[in-house]
mmCIF file of C-alpha atoms and ligand atoms in Angstrom:
data_model
loop_
_atom_site.group_PDB
_atom_site.id
_atom_site.type_symbol
_atom_site.label_atom_id
_atom_site.label_comp_id
_atom_site.label_asym_id
_atom_site.label_seq_id
_atom_site.Cartn_x
_atom_site.Cartn_y
_atom_site.Cartn_z
ATOM 1 C CA MET A 23 10.764 19.632 0.877
ATOM 2 C CA LEU A 24 10.748 22.487 3.768
ATOM 3 C CA VAL A 25 6.792 23.421 3.596
ATOM 4 C CA PRO A 26 4.281 20.432 4.565
ATOM 5 C CA PRO A 27 1.114 20.020 2.042
ATOM 6 C CA PRO A 28 -1.286 22.426 4.673
ATOM 7 C CA VAL A 29 -4.042 20.827 6.493
ATOM 8 C CA ASP A 30 -6.948 22.137 8.460
ATOM 9 C CA ALA A 31 -6.781 22.502 11.807
ATOM 10 C CA ALA A 32 -10.033 20.561 12.418
ATOM 11 C CA HIS A 33 -7.658 17.029 11.433
ATOM 12 C CA LEU A 34 -5.201 17.714 13.336
ATOM 13 C CA PRO A 35 -5.644 15.421 16.767
ATOM 14 C CA ALA A 36 -6.069 12.360 13.511
ATOM 15 C CA LEU A 37 -3.085 13.799 11.812
ATOM 16 C CA LEU A 38 -1.541 13.809 15.301
ATOM 17 C CA GLN A 39 -1.856 9.493 15.792
ATOM 18 C CA ALA A 40 -1.462 8.706 11.749
ATOM 19 C CA MET A 41 1.721 10.462 10.591
ATOM 20 C CA PRO A 42 4.891 7.876 10.744
ATOM 21 C CA LYS A 43 7.270 8.880 13.625
ATOM 22 C CA ALA A 44 10.282 8.005 15.438
ATOM 23 C CA GLU A 45 10.333 7.406 19.009
ATOM 24 C CA LEU A 46 14.229 7.646 20.422
ATOM 25 C CA HIS A 47 13.286 8.661 24.617
ATOM 26 C CA ILE A 48 11.794 5.076 26.116
ATOM 27 C CA HIS A 49 13.229 3.203 29.057
ATOM 28 C CA ILE A 50 11.911 -0.570 27.807
ATOM 29 C CA GLU A 51 11.491 -1.085 32.113
ATOM 30 C CA GLY A 52 8.992 2.182 32.126
ATOM 31 C CA SER A 53 6.632 0.267 29.762
ATOM 32 C CA LEU A 54 5.991 -2.181 32.468
ATOM 33 C CA GLU A 55 2.264 -1.482 32.787
ATOM 34 C CA PRO A 56 1.544 -2.099 36.333
ATOM 35 C CA GLU A 57 -0.826 -5.551 34.992
ATOM 36 C CA LEU A 58 2.365 -6.770 33.391
ATOM 37 C CA ILE A 59 3.982 -6.047 36.488
ATOM 38 C CA PHE A 60 2.147 -8.362 38.611
ATOM 39 C CA GLU A 61 1.885 -11.320 36.562
ATOM 40 C CA LEU A 62 5.903 -11.194 36.139
ATOM 41 C CA ALA A 63 5.989 -11.182 39.666
ATOM 42 C CA GLU A 64 2.894 -14.157 40.168
ATOM 43 C CA ARG A 65 5.119 -15.910 37.706
ATOM 44 C CA ASN A 66 8.546 -15.544 39.071
ATOM 45 C CA GLY A 67 7.408 -16.035 42.355
ATOM 46 C CA VAL A 68 8.265 -12.405 43.157
ATOM 47 C CA ARG A 69 6.650 -10.705 46.471
ATOM 48 C CA LEU A 70 5.766 -6.696 46.010
ATOM 49 C CA PRO A 71 4.851 -4.089 47.859
ATOM 50 C CA TYR A 72 1.588 -3.976 46.753
ATOM 51 C CA ALA A 73 -1.346 -5.665 47.128
ATOM 52 C CA SER A 74 -3.227 -5.012 43.994
ATOM 53 C CA VAL A 75 -2.744 -3.366 40.090
ATOM 54 C CA GLU A 76 -4.892 -0.734 41.459
ATOM 55 C CA ALA A 77 -2.472 0.311 45.324
ATOM 56 C CA LEU A 78 0.224 0.440 42.262
ATOM 57 C CA ARG A 79 -0.928 2.440 40.012
ATOM 58 C CA SER A 80 -2.361 4.536 42.332
ATOM 59 C CA ALA A 81 0.988 5.169 44.147
ATOM 60 C CA TYR A 82 2.169 6.658 40.911
ATOM 61 C CA ALA A 83 2.536 10.321 41.927
ATOM 62 C CA PHE A 84 5.396 12.052 42.448
ATOM 63 C CA SER A 85 7.436 15.517 43.325
ATOM 64 C CA ASP A 86 10.139 15.333 40.709
ATOM 65 C CA LEU A 87 12.718 12.742 39.568
ATOM 66 C CA GLN A 88 13.900 11.010 42.559
ATOM 67 C CA SER A 89 10.939 10.076 44.121
ATOM 68 C CA PHE A 90 9.210 8.495 40.424
ATOM 69 C CA LEU A 91 12.762 6.899 40.167
ATOM 70 C CA ASP A 92 12.276 4.838 43.241
ATOM 71 C CA ILE A 93 9.267 2.860 42.551
ATOM 72 C CA TYR A 94 10.730 2.751 38.773
ATOM 73 C CA TYR A 95 13.034 0.576 39.671
ATOM 74 C CA ALA A 96 11.287 -1.484 42.703
ATOM 75 C CA GLY A 97 9.430 -2.289 39.051
ATOM 76 C CA ALA A 98 11.653 -3.373 37.362
ATOM 77 C CA SER A 99 12.273 -5.553 40.034
ATOM 78 C CA VAL A 100 10.068 -8.931 38.355
ATOM 79 C CA LEU A 101 11.614 -8.588 35.383
ATOM 80 C CA LEU A 102 14.097 -12.374 36.063
ATOM 81 C CA HIS A 103 14.089 -14.410 33.016
ATOM 82 C CA GLU A 104 15.098 -13.915 29.076
ATOM 83 C CA GLN A 105 11.206 -14.515 28.479
ATOM 84 C CA ASP A 106 10.435 -11.430 30.782
ATOM 85 C CA PHE A 107 12.678 -8.272 28.700
ATOM 86 C CA TYR A 108 10.909 -10.566 25.610
ATOM 87 C CA ASP A 109 7.289 -10.021 26.519
ATOM 88 C CA MET A 110 7.744 -6.546 28.340
ATOM 89 C CA ALA A 111 9.559 -5.485 24.948
ATOM 90 C CA ARG A 112 6.882 -7.697 23.288
ATOM 91 C CA ALA A 113 4.377 -5.059 24.621
ATOM 92 C CA TYR A 114 5.778 -1.796 24.620
ATOM 93 C CA LEU A 115 6.655 -2.291 20.068
ATOM 94 C CA ALA A 116 2.926 -3.788 19.920
ATOM 95 C CA ARG A 117 2.257 -0.251 21.492
ATOM 96 C CA ALA A 118 3.988 2.044 19.653
ATOM 97 C CA ALA A 119 3.030 -0.036 15.840
ATOM 98 C CA GLY A 120 -0.080 1.032 16.845
ATOM 99 C CA ASP A 121 0.663 4.535 17.015
ATOM 100 C CA ASN A 122 2.534 4.536 13.678
ATOM 101 C CA VAL A 123 5.688 4.359 15.525
ATOM 102 C CA VAL A 124 8.841 3.344 12.485
ATOM 103 C CA ARG A 125 11.154 3.101 14.555
ATOM 104 C CA ALA A 126 11.919 3.029 18.130
ATOM 105 C CA GLU A 127 15.459 3.006 19.891
ATOM 106 C CA ILE A 128 15.141 1.651 22.936
ATOM 107 C CA PHE A 129 16.343 2.621 25.938
ATOM 108 C CA PHE A 130 17.113 -0.204 28.852
ATOM 109 C CA ASP A 131 19.253 -0.276 32.284
ATOM 110 C CA PRO A 132 21.312 -3.837 32.357
ATOM 111 C CA GLN A 133 22.931 -2.372 36.656
ATOM 112 C CA THR A 134 19.553 -2.400 38.017
ATOM 113 C CA HIS A 135 19.297 -6.155 36.941
ATOM 114 C CA THR A 136 22.258 -7.576 36.805
ATOM 115 C CA ALA A 137 22.095 -5.937 40.391
ATOM 116 C CA ARG A 138 20.213 -8.994 41.611
ATOM 117 C CA GLY A 139 21.814 -11.948 39.781
ATOM 118 C CA VAL A 140 20.777 -11.284 36.160
ATOM 119 C CA SER A 141 22.504 -12.174 33.625
ATOM 120 C CA MET A 142 23.715 -9.306 31.157
ATOM 121 C CA GLN A 143 22.804 -11.950 28.378
ATOM 122 C CA THR A 144 19.347 -12.421 30.059
ATOM 123 C CA VAL A 145 18.515 -8.840 29.815
ATOM 124 C CA ILE A 146 20.070 -7.923 25.870
ATOM 125 C CA GLN A 147 19.515 -11.147 24.864
ATOM 126 C CA GLY A 148 15.225 -11.654 25.175
ATOM 127 C CA LEU A 149 15.046 -7.801 24.338
ATOM 128 C CA HIS A 150 16.546 -8.244 20.782
ATOM 129 C CA ARG A 151 14.914 -10.800 20.099
ATOM 130 C CA ALA A 152 11.474 -9.506 20.784
ATOM 131 C CA CYS A 153 13.173 -6.380 18.437
ATOM 132 C CA VAL A 154 13.334 -8.634 15.741
ATOM 133 C CA ASP A 155 10.471 -10.310 15.708
ATOM 134 C CA ALA A 156 8.458 -6.929 15.829
ATOM 135 C CA GLN A 157 10.474 -5.815 12.888
ATOM 136 C CA ARG A 158 9.821 -9.016 11.046
ATOM 137 C CA GLU A 159 6.061 -9.542 11.716
ATOM 138 C CA SER A 160 5.026 -5.718 11.526
ATOM 139 C CA GLY A 161 7.540 -3.797 10.255
ATOM 140 C CA ILE A 162 8.330 -1.592 13.106
ATOM 141 C CA SER A 163 12.930 -1.253 13.386
ATOM 142 C CA ALA A 164 14.468 -1.142 16.292
ATOM 143 C CA ALA A 165 17.355 -0.693 18.462
ATOM 144 C CA LEU A 166 18.473 -0.477 21.397
ATOM 145 C CA ILE A 167 20.352 1.985 23.883
ATOM 146 C CA LEU A 168 22.175 0.860 27.136
ATOM 147 C CA CYS A 169 22.040 3.541 28.930
ATOM 148 C CA PHE A 170 24.769 4.028 32.424
ATOM 149 C CA LEU A 171 23.306 4.523 35.683
ATOM 150 C CA ARG A 172 24.804 7.783 36.667
ATOM 151 C CA HIS A 173 24.391 7.514 40.823
ATOM 152 C CA LEU A 174 26.368 4.737 40.288
ATOM 153 C CA SER A 175 30.153 5.115 39.546
ATOM 154 C CA GLU A 176 32.421 4.979 36.629
ATOM 155 C CA GLU A 177 34.108 1.947 37.074
ATOM 156 C CA GLU A 178 30.579 0.073 37.693
ATOM 157 C CA ALA A 179 30.177 1.542 34.671
ATOM 158 C CA PHE A 180 32.653 0.073 33.012
ATOM 159 C CA ALA A 181 32.088 -2.906 34.270
ATOM 160 C CA THR A 182 28.611 -2.891 32.789
ATOM 161 C CA LEU A 183 29.769 -1.902 29.617
ATOM 162 C CA GLU A 184 32.475 -5.212 29.482
ATOM 163 C CA GLN A 185 29.749 -7.992 30.167
ATOM 164 C CA ALA A 186 28.018 -6.444 27.408
ATOM 165 C CA LEU A 187 30.526 -6.559 24.784
ATOM 166 C CA PRO A 188 30.404 -9.744 23.607
ATOM 167 C CA LEU A 189 27.151 -9.447 22.727
ATOM 168 C CA ARG A 190 28.308 -5.949 21.053
ATOM 169 C CA ASP A 191 26.231 -6.548 17.861
ATOM 170 C CA GLN A 192 22.828 -6.234 20.089
ATOM 171 C CA PHE A 193 22.902 -2.648 20.970
ATOM 172 C CA ILE A 194 24.177 0.142 18.904
ATOM 173 C CA GLY A 195 24.832 2.559 21.455
ATOM 174 C CA VAL A 196 24.892 4.078 24.911
ATOM 175 C CA GLY A 197 22.932 6.041 26.952
ATOM 176 C CA LEU A 198 23.189 7.911 30.908
ATOM 177 C CA ASP A 199 20.197 8.048 32.958
ATOM 178 C CA SER A 200 19.002 8.574 36.409
ATOM 179 C CA SER A 201 19.208 10.884 38.942
ATOM 180 C CA GLU A 202 20.611 13.609 37.444
ATOM 181 C CA LEU A 203 21.291 16.455 39.960
ATOM 182 C CA GLY A 204 24.597 15.725 41.667
ATOM 183 C CA HIS A 205 26.178 13.371 38.179
ATOM 184 C CA PRO A 206 27.729 15.133 35.878
ATOM 185 C CA PRO A 207 27.837 13.924 32.698
ATOM 186 C CA GLU A 208 31.443 14.676 33.869
ATOM 187 C CA LYS A 209 31.588 11.476 36.067
ATOM 188 C CA PHE A 210 31.410 9.198 32.952
ATOM 189 C CA GLU A 211 34.231 11.100 30.857
ATOM 190 C CA ARG A 212 37.093 8.185 30.509
ATOM 191 C CA VAL A 213 33.935 5.600 29.557
ATOM 192 C CA PHE A 214 32.071 7.335 27.560
ATOM 193 C CA ALA A 215 35.390 8.007 25.479
ATOM 194 C CA ARG A 216 35.475 4.455 25.003
ATOM 195 C CA CYS A 217 32.566 3.950 24.056
ATOM 196 C CA ARG A 218 33.359 6.479 21.081
ATOM 197 C CA GLU A 219 36.121 4.429 20.566
ATOM 198 C CA LEU A 220 34.245 1.079 20.632
ATOM 199 C CA GLY A 221 31.751 2.746 17.605
ATOM 200 C CA LEU A 222 28.800 3.108 19.313
ATOM 201 C CA HIS A 223 26.678 5.637 19.505
ATOM 202 C CA ARG A 224 26.286 8.217 22.730
ATOM 203 C CA VAL A 225 23.162 9.967 24.590
ATOM 204 C CA ALA A 226 22.340 11.916 27.498
ATOM 205 C CA HIS A 227 20.159 12.804 29.330
ATOM 206 C CA ALA A 228 21.050 16.471 30.195
ATOM 207 C CA GLY A 229 18.816 19.738 31.272
ATOM 208 C CA GLU A 230 16.038 17.218 32.746
ATOM 209 C CA GLU A 231 15.702 18.776 36.247
ATOM 210 C CA GLY A 232 19.834 19.258 36.030
ATOM 211 C CA PRO A 233 21.353 22.518 34.655
ATOM 212 C CA PRO A 234 22.078 24.029 30.940
ATOM 213 C CA ALA A 235 25.949 23.776 31.975
ATOM 214 C CA TYR A 236 25.245 19.467 32.522
ATOM 215 C CA ILE A 237 23.611 19.815 28.802
ATOM 216 C CA TRP A 238 27.462 21.703 27.218
ATOM 217 C CA SER A 239 29.465 18.837 29.526
ATOM 218 C CA ALA A 240 27.500 15.851 27.449
ATOM 219 C CA LEU A 241 28.077 17.832 24.507
ATOM 220 C CA ASP A 242 31.849 18.352 24.789
ATOM 221 C CA VAL A 243 33.058 16.040 27.841
ATOM 222 C CA LEU A 244 30.388 13.062 26.604
ATOM 223 C CA HIS A 245 30.713 13.971 22.438
ATOM 224 C CA ALA A 246 26.756 12.660 23.160
ATOM 225 C CA GLU A 247 25.152 12.819 19.455
ATOM 226 C CA ARG A 248 21.722 13.339 21.720
ATOM 227 C CA ILE A 249 20.866 14.915 24.389
ATOM 228 C CA ASP A 250 17.626 13.905 26.172
ATOM 229 C CA HIS A 251 15.550 16.480 27.716
ATOM 230 C CA GLY A 252 17.667 18.963 27.186
ATOM 231 C CA VAL A 253 14.555 21.541 27.856
ATOM 232 C CA GLN A 254 16.593 23.261 30.542
ATOM 233 C CA ALA A 255 18.543 24.752 28.083
ATOM 234 C CA LEU A 256 16.518 27.741 26.698
ATOM 235 C CA LYS A 257 17.805 29.026 29.545
ATOM 236 C CA ASP A 258 21.040 29.339 28.309
ATOM 237 C CA GLU A 259 20.998 31.748 24.938
ATOM 238 C CA ALA A 260 25.143 31.047 23.972
ATOM 239 C CA LEU A 261 23.453 27.145 24.388
ATOM 240 C CA VAL A 262 20.591 27.494 21.965
ATOM 241 C CA ALA A 263 23.094 29.306 19.424
ATOM 242 C CA ARG A 264 25.002 26.180 19.810
ATOM 243 C CA LEU A 265 22.717 23.469 20.149
ATOM 244 C CA ALA A 266 20.314 25.376 16.910
ATOM 245 C CA SER A 267 23.220 25.924 14.628
ATOM 246 C CA GLU A 268 24.658 22.012 15.664
ATOM 247 C CA ARG A 269 21.454 20.321 15.124
ATOM 248 C CA VAL A 270 21.690 18.704 18.098
ATOM 249 C CA PRO A 271 18.550 17.259 18.841
ATOM 250 C CA LEU A 272 16.479 17.126 21.905
ATOM 251 C CA THR A 273 14.466 13.664 23.014
ATOM 252 C CA VAL A 274 11.984 15.825 24.574
ATOM 253 C CA CYS A 275 9.314 13.650 26.545
ATOM 254 C CA PRO A 276 6.254 16.322 27.419
ATOM 255 C CA LEU A 277 4.244 13.971 29.509
ATOM 256 C CA SER A 278 6.563 13.094 32.039
ATOM 257 C CA ASN A 279 7.922 16.623 32.421
ATOM 258 C CA GLN A 280 4.384 17.346 33.278
ATOM 259 C CA LYS A 281 3.954 14.136 35.711
ATOM 260 C CA LEU A 282 7.698 14.893 37.204
ATOM 261 C CA CYS A 283 6.901 18.920 38.111
ATOM 262 C CA VAL A 284 9.619 19.700 35.625
ATOM 263 C CA PHE A 285 6.432 22.715 34.878
ATOM 264 C CA PRO A 286 3.949 23.741 36.777
ATOM 265 C CA ASP A 287 1.809 21.970 33.879
ATOM 266 C CA LEU A 288 1.174 20.806 30.381
ATOM 267 C CA ALA A 289 0.597 24.529 28.752
ATOM 268 C CA ARG A 290 3.791 25.942 29.935
ATOM 269 C CA HIS A 291 5.895 23.412 28.389
ATOM 270 C CA ASN A 292 8.547 24.706 26.909
ATOM 271 C CA LEU A 293 8.430 22.454 23.584
ATOM 272 C CA ARG A 294 7.073 24.520 21.286
ATOM 273 C CA GLN A 295 9.372 27.447 21.748
ATOM 274 C CA LEU A 296 12.156 25.387 21.291
ATOM 275 C CA LEU A 297 11.032 24.697 18.449
ATOM 276 C CA ASP A 298 10.347 27.860 17.255
ATOM 277 C CA ALA A 299 14.124 28.243 18.768
ATOM 278 C CA GLY A 300 14.606 26.202 15.731
ATOM 279 C CA LEU A 301 16.869 23.199 17.786
ATOM 280 C CA CYS A 302 15.349 19.557 16.071
ATOM 281 C CA ALA A 303 13.871 18.843 19.233
ATOM 282 C CA THR A 304 11.650 15.920 18.640
ATOM 283 C CA VAL A 305 8.494 14.245 21.246
ATOM 284 C CA ASN A 306 8.782 11.067 23.117
ATOM 285 C CA SER A 307 7.286 8.911 26.110
ATOM 286 C CA ASP A 308 9.877 8.763 28.459
ATOM 287 C CA ASP A 309 8.556 5.773 31.440
ATOM 288 C CA PRO A 310 4.734 5.494 29.356
ATOM 289 C CA ALA A 311 3.798 3.083 32.481
ATOM 290 C CA TYR A 312 3.986 5.433 34.688
ATOM 291 C CA PHE A 313 3.762 8.905 33.069
ATOM 292 C CA GLY A 314 0.203 8.097 31.353
ATOM 293 C CA GLY A 315 0.657 8.192 27.521
ATOM 294 C CA TYR A 316 2.323 6.964 25.405
ATOM 295 C CA ILE A 317 3.593 9.131 22.326
ATOM 296 C CA ASN A 318 0.765 9.431 20.219
ATOM 297 C CA ASP A 319 -0.831 10.549 23.841
ATOM 298 C CA ASN A 320 2.377 13.105 24.302
ATOM 299 C CA PHE A 321 1.484 14.410 20.982
ATOM 300 C CA LEU A 322 -2.255 15.217 21.554
ATOM 301 C CA GLN A 323 -1.659 16.582 25.144
ATOM 302 C CA VAL A 324 1.490 18.950 24.166
ATOM 303 C CA PHE A 325 -0.592 20.026 21.231
ATOM 304 C CA ALA A 326 -3.262 21.053 22.834
ATOM 305 C CA ALA A 327 -1.684 22.310 25.339
ATOM 306 C CA THR A 328 -0.258 24.397 23.300
ATOM 307 C CA GLY A 329 -1.640 25.234 20.540
ATOM 308 C CA MET A 330 0.772 23.867 18.568
ATOM 309 C CA THR A 331 -0.078 23.839 14.569
ATOM 310 C CA PRO A 332 0.216 21.068 11.522
ATOM 311 C CA ALA A 333 3.060 22.776 10.887
ATOM 312 C CA HIS A 334 5.191 22.251 13.891
ATOM 313 C CA ALA A 335 3.576 18.195 13.467
ATOM 314 C CA TRP A 336 5.016 18.347 10.453
ATOM 315 C CA GLN A 337 8.644 19.143 11.735
ATOM 316 C CA LEU A 338 8.825 16.501 14.948
ATOM 317 C CA ALA A 339 8.024 14.374 12.073
ATOM 318 C CA ARG A 340 10.876 15.222 10.457
ATOM 319 C CA ASN A 341 13.315 15.950 13.356
ATOM 320 C CA SER A 342 12.514 12.342 15.160
ATOM 321 C CA PHE A 343 14.253 10.410 11.909
ATOM 322 C CA GLN A 344 16.883 12.784 11.065
ATOM 323 C CA ALA A 345 17.653 12.763 14.751
ATOM 324 C CA SER A 346 17.196 8.832 14.967
ATOM 325 C CA PHE A 347 20.191 6.228 14.302
ATOM 326 C CA ALA A 348 18.776 4.340 11.863
ATOM 327 C CA PRO A 349 20.464 3.911 7.604
ATOM 328 C CA GLU A 350 19.723 7.085 5.386
ATOM 329 C CA ALA A 351 17.212 4.899 2.876
ATOM 330 C CA ASP A 352 15.575 4.171 5.851
ATOM 331 C CA LYS A 353 14.863 7.819 6.880
ATOM 332 C CA ARG A 354 14.503 8.869 3.476
ATOM 333 C CA ALA A 355 11.431 6.035 3.217
ATOM 334 C CA TRP A 356 9.920 7.267 6.034
ATOM 335 C CA GLU A 357 9.938 11.369 4.751
ATOM 336 C CA VAL A 358 8.165 9.796 1.835
ATOM 337 C CA ARG A 359 5.444 8.748 3.938
ATOM 338 C CA LEU A 360 5.217 11.158 5.825
ATOM 339 C CA LYS A 361 3.968 13.443 2.764
ATOM 340 C CA SER A 362 1.282 11.632 1.585
ATOM 341 C CA VAL A 363 0.199 11.208 4.937
ATOM 342 C CA PHE A 364 -0.037 14.549 4.929
ATOM 343 C CA SER A 365 -1.194 14.837 1.314
ATOM 344 C CA ASP A 366 -4.032 12.737 2.454
ATOM 345 C CA PHE A 367 -4.939 14.952 5.014
ATOM 346 C CA SER A 368 -4.594 18.444 2.733
ATOM 347 C CA GLY A 369 -7.004 16.961 0.628
ATOM 348 C CA ARG A 370 -10.029 16.375 3.439
HETATM 349 N N1 ADE B 22 15.279 6.826 33.892
HETATM 350 C C1 ADE B 22 13.910 6.068 33.229
HETATM 351 N N2 ADE B 22 13.704 7.018 33.520
HETATM 352 C C2 ADE B 22 13.837 8.164 33.237
HETATM 353 C C3 ADE B 22 14.314 9.792 33.538
HETATM 354 N N3 ADE B 22 12.866 10.488 32.850
HETATM 355 N N4 ADE B 22 15.335 10.553 33.517
HETATM 356 C C4 ADE B 22 16.420 10.101 34.430
HETATM 357 N N5 ADE B 22 16.457 8.445 34.134
HETATM 358 C C5 ADE B 22 15.136 7.806 34.095
HETATM 359 ZN ZN1 ZN B 23 14.725 9.107 29.712
#
């Protein structure tokens, strides 16, 4: 069905919250709320350079991606044991289910942890057990994507892949994140080629702060199936045409872009233009504990700021299912649920 059942704009906020959706761009370490950081620090005897939850939260004022990453990696230092990774992921999945997320594809940064002596097994098993338990208890479908840190070398990415391969059945793909500028996708050509041979899905952050050229190389060199962020694509007409004709999904994160000063304010975010250009854009939270909101906060705030309509909401939810790596039968079932929620609101 191409056209959604009509919904009065007065119901838009309730509709945005109620509609089923997939979240495809969430760094699990970015879901660590300051309260949980302090709880884990105490549990594990880790000293934090902040006196209180409030002091930590007040340090969350960022000028660009790097200023955020410095604090984000420091926050992750409280994660030591399998149970810590489990608790973090369960907390995120409970909030996501509350936002009517039916599918979450969750990024994790193993190198942040293995560099501190935490084993790959501790990280992956804790996160995977949380995904399994959440699915059993709330029905949310959840899967893991291992991200390579692009400020480190390709050799280190290869070593990370080697460590993860014994747990190959517990993650569905690989991604590329961390400091974008100066670390173009082609730096990771060989390791992504190996991941492709292994049948892993591939995604990459590109065009968050970096130029459209990084999106081209994520597609052509890494064979990325989705682009994380990708908001700089609108600077390049030929790239927009390519993304539209191949329906390459962009996992857009409005509050992240606002907090990291990618756009001066949310009213000037280009999500609406991306959709109107026919791109398969989706809405996601990126690092919700740091950027002021989970996925529904992202929907509510970007819709309020840009005047998008129920038809845009319908498109974004459908895009999120189509862009996910879930089984086709699940995607069809979620589309049926989406239609039924719209029909409910249409009758009000
Ligand atoms: N790691 C966590 N959040 C990120 C972002 N927005 N960009 C790049 N790497 C990240
Ligand atoms: Zn991200």
